[in-house]
CSV table of C-alpha atoms and ligand atoms in Angstrom, one decimal:
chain,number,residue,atom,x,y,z
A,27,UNK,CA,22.1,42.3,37.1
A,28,UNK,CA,19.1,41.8,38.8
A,29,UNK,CA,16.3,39.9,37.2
A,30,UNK,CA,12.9,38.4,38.0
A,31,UNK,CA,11.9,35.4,35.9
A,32,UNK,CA,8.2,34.7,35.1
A,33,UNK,CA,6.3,32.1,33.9
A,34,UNK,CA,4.2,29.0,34.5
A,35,UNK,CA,4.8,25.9,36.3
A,36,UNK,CA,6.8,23.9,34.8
A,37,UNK,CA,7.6,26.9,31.8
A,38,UNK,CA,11.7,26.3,32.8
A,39,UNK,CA,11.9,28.6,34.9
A,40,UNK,CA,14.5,26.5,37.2
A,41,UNK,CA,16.0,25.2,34.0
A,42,UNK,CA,17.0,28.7,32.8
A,43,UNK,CA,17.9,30.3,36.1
A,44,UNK,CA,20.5,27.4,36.5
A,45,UNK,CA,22.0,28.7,33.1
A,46,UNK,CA,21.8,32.3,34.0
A,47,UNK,CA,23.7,32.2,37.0
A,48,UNK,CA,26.4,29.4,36.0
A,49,UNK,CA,26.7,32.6,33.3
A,50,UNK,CA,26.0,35.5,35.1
A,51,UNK,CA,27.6,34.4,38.7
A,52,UNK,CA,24.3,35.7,40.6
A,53,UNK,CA,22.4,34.5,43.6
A,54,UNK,CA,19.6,32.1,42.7
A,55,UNK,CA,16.4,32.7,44.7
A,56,UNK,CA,14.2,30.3,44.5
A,57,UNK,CA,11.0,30.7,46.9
A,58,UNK,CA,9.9,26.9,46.1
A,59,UNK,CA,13.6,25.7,46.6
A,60,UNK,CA,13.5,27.8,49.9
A,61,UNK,CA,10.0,26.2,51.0
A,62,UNK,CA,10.7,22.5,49.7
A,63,UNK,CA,14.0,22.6,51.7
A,64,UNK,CA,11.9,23.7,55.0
A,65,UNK,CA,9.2,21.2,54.3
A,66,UNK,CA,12.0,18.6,54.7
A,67,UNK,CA,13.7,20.0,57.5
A,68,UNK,CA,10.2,20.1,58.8
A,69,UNK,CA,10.8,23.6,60.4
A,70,UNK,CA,7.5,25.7,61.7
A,71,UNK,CA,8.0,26.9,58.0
A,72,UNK,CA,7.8,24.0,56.3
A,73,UNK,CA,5.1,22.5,58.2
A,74,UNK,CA,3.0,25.9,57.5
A,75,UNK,CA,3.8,25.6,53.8
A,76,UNK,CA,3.5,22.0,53.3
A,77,UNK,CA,-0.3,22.1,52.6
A,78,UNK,CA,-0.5,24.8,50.5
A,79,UNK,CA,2.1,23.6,48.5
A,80,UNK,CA,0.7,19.8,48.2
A,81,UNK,CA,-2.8,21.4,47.4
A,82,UNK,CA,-0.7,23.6,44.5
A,83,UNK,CA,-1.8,26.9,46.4
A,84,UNK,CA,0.0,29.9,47.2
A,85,UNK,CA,1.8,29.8,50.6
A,86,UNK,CA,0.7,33.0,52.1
A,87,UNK,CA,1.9,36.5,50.8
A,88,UNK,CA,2.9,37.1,54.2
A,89,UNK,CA,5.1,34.2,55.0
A,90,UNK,CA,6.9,34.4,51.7
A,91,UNK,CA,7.2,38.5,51.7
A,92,UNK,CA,9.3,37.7,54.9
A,93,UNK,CA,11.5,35.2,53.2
A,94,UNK,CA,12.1,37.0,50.4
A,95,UNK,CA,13.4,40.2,52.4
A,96,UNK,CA,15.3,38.0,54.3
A,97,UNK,CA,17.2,36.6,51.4
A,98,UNK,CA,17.7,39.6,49.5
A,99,UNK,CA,19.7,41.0,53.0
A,100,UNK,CA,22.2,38.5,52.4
A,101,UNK,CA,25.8,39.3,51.2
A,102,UNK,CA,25.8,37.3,48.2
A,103,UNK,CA,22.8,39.3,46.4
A,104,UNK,CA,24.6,42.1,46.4
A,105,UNK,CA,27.0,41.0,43.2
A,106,UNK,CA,23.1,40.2,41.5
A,107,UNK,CA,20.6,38.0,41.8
A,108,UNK,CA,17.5,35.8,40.2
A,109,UNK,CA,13.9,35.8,41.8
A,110,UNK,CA,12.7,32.0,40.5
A,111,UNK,CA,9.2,32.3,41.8
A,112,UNK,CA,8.5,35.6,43.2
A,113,UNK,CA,6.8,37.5,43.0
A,114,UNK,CA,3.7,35.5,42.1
A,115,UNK,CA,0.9,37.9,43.2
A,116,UNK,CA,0.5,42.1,43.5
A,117,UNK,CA,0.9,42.3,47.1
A,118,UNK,CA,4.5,39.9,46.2
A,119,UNK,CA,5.8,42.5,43.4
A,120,UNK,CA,4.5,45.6,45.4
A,121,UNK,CA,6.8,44.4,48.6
A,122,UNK,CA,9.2,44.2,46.2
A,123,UNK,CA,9.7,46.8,44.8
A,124,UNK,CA,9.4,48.6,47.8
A,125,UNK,CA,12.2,46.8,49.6
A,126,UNK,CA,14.6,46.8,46.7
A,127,UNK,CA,13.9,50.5,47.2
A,128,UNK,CA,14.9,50.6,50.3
A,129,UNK,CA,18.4,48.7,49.3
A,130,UNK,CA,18.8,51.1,46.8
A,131,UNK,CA,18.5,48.4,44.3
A,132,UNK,CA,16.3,47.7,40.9
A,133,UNK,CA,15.1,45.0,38.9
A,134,UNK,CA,16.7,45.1,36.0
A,135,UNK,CA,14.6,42.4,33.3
A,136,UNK,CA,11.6,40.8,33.9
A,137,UNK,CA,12.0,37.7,31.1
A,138,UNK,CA,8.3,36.1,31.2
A,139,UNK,CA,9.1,32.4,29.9
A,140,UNK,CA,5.9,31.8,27.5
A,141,UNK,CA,5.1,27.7,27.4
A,142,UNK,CA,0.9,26.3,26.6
A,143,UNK,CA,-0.3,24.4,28.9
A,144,UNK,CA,-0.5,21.0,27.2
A,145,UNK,CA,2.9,21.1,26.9
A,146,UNK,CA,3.2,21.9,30.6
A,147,UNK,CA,1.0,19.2,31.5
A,148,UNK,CA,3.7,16.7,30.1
A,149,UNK,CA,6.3,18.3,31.3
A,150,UNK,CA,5.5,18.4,34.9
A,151,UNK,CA,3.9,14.4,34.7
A,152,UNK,CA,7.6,13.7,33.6
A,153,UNK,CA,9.7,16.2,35.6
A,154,UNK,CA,12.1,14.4,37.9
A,155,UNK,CA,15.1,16.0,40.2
A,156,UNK,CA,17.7,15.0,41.9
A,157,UNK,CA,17.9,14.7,45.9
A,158,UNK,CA,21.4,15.2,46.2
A,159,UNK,CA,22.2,18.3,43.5
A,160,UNK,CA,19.0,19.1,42.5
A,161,UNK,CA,19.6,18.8,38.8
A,162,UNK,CA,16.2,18.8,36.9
A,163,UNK,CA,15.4,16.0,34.2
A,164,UNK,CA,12.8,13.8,33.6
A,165,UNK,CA,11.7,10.2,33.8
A,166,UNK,CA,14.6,9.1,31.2
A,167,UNK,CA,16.9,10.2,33.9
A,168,UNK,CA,17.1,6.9,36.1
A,169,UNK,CA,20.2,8.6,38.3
A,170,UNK,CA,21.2,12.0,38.1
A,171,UNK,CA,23.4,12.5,35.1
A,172,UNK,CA,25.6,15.0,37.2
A,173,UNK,CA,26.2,13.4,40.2
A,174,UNK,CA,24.2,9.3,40.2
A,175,UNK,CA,22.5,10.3,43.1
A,176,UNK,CA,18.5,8.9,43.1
A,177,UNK,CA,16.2,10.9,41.0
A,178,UNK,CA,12.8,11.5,42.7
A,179,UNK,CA,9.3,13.3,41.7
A,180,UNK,CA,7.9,16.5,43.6
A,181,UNK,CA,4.8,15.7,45.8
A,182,UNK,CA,2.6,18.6,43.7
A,183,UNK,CA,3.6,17.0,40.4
A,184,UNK,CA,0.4,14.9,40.0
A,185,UNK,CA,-2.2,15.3,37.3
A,186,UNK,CA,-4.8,17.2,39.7
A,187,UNK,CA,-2.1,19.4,41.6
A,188,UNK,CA,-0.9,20.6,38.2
A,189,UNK,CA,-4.0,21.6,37.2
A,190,UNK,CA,-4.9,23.6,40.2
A,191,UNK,CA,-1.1,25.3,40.1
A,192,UNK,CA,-2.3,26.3,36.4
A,193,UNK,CA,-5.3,27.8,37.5
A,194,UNK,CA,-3.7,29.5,40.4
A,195,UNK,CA,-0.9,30.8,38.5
A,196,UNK,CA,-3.5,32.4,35.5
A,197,UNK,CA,-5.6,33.9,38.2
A,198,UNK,CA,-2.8,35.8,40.4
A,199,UNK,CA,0.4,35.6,38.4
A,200,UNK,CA,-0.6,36.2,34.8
A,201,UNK,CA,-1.2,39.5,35.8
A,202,UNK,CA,2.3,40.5,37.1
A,203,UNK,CA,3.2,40.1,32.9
A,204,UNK,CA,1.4,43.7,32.6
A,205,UNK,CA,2.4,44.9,35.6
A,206,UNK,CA,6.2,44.6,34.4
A,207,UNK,CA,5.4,45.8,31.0
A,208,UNK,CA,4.0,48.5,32.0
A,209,UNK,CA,7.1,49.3,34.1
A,210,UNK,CA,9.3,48.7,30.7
A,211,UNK,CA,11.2,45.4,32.0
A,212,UNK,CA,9.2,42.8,30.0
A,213,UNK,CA,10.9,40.6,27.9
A,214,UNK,CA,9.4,37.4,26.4
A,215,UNK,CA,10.5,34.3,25.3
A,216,UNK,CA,9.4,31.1,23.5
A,217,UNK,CA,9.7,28.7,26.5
A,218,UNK,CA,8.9,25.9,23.6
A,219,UNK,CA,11.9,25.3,22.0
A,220,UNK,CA,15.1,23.9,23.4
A,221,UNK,CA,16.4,24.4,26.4
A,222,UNK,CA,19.8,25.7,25.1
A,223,UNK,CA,17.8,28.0,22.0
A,224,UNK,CA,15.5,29.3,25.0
A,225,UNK,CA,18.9,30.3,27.1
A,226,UNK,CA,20.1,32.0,24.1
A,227,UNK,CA,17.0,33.8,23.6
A,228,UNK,CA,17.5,35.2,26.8
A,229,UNK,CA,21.3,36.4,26.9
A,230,UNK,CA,20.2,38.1,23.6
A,231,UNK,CA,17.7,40.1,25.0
A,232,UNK,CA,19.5,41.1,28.1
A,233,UNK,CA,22.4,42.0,26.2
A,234,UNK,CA,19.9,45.1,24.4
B,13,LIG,P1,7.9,26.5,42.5
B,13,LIG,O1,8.9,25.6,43.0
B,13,LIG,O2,8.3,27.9,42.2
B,13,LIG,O3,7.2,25.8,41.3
B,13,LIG,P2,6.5,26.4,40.0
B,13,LIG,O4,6.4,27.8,39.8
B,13,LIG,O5,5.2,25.6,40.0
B,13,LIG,O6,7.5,26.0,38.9
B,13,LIG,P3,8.2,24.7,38.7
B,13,LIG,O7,9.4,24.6,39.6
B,13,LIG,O8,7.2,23.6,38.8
B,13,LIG,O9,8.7,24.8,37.2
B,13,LIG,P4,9.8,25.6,36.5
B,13,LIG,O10,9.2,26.7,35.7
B,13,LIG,O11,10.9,25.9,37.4
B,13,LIG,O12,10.3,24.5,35.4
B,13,LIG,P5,11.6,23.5,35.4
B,13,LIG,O13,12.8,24.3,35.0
B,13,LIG,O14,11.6,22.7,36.7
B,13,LIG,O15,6.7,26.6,43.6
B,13,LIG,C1,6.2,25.4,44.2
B,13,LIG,C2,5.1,25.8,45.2
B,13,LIG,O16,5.7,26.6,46.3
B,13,LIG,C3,4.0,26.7,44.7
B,13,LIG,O17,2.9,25.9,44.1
B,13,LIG,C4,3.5,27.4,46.0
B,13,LIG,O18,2.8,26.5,46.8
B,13,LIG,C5,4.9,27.6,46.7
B,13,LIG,N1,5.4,28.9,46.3
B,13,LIG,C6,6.6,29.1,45.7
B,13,LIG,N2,6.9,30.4,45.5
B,13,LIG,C7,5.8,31.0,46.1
B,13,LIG,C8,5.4,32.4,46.2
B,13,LIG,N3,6.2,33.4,45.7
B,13,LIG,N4,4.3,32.7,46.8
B,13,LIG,C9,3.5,31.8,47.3
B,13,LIG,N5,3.8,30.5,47.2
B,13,LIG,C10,4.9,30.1,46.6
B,13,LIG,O19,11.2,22.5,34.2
B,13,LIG,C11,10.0,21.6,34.3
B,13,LIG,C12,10.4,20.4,33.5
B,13,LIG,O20,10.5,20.7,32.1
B,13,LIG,C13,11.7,19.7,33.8
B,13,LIG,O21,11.5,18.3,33.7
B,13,LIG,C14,12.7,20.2,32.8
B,13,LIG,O22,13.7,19.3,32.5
B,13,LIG,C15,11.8,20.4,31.6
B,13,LIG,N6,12.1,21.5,30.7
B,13,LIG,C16,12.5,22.8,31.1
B,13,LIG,N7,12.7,23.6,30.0
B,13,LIG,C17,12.4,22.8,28.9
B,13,LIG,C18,12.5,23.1,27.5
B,13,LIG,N8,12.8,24.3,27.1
B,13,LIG,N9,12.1,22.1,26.7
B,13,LIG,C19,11.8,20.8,27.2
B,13,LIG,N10,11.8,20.5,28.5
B,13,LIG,C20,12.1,21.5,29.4
């Protein structure tokens, strides 16, 4: 099963992709896990990426196009995977498509996860992860409760960053909900409730 997952910052998009392949046993590929883990590393990636991503900005189409393909060439794709954060603009699901084309591979569901933004706002202002297993809580969580490793906040969770991801995301990704209904692969779910009633949501519709 392939699947692209949509949604805001901060809709659980991470949350839910965790569930889906502990479920599903799928590659997870997450473009923001890719480009935090080179922003550490402090590769020529990362240091490209780094200010786009602290100003809440798109990294360039380009640089993340090139990711993408990269990933998707790898072996364990082939069993299924999870785009977490891509595509995000036109040019993103256009490359896409076109290179899953050229694997002789589809997308299968596009689920767009569907949170306001207030309750985004608090969300992300709260959102904490953890540096060792990156298991995503929030500021209750004083150690992971997987592993007790440190729990830390990302750089572009701050007040202003959040509202400039928000803007961003209305203005290039909004779109892309269209885009995949108009291809038949939408399906939508209430990103409010419960992380466990959202999950179940989702295996309901894929199971249709
Ligand atoms: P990325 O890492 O993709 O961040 P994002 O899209 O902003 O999404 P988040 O990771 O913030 O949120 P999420 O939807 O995964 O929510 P989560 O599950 O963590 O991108 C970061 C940056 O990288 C971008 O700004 C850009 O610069 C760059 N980038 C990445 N991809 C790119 C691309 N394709 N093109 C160009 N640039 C790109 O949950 C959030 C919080 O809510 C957590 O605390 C969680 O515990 C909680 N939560 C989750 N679900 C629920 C629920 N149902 N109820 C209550 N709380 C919940």
């Amino acid at each position: 099963m392939n699947i692209v997952l949509l949604g805001a910052p901060g809709a659980g998009k991470g949350t839910q992709a965790e569930k889906l392949v502990d479920v599903h046993d799928i590659a997870h590929i997450s473009t923001g896990n890719i480009l935090r883990a080179a922003v550490k590393a402090e590769t020529p990636l990362g240091l490209e990426a780094k200010s786009y991503m602290d100003a809440g900005e798109l990294v360039p189409d380009s640089v993340v196009i090139g990711l993408v393909k990269e990933r998707l060439e790898e072996e364990d794709t082939e069993k299924g995977f999870i785009l977490d954060g891509f595509p995000r603009t036109a040019t993103q699901a256009v490359a896409l498509a076109s290179e899953l084309d050229k694997l002789g591979r589809g997308i299968d569901f596009a689920i767009a996860v569907k949170v306001s933004h207030d309750v985004i706002v608090e969300r992300l202002s709260s959102r904490r992860l953890c540096r060792a297993c990156g298991y995503i809580g929030n500021a209750l969580d004083k150690n992971c409760p997987i592993c007790g490793d440190v729990m830390y906040q990302r750089d572009d969770d701050t007040p202003e960053t959040i509202r400039n991801r928000l803007e961003v995301y209305e203005k290039s990704t909004a779109p892309l909900i269209d885009y995949y209904r108009g291809a038949d692969l939408l399906v939508e779910v209430d990103g409010e409730k419960d992380p466990d009633e959202v999950f179940i949501q989702i295996q309901k519709m894929l199971a249709h």
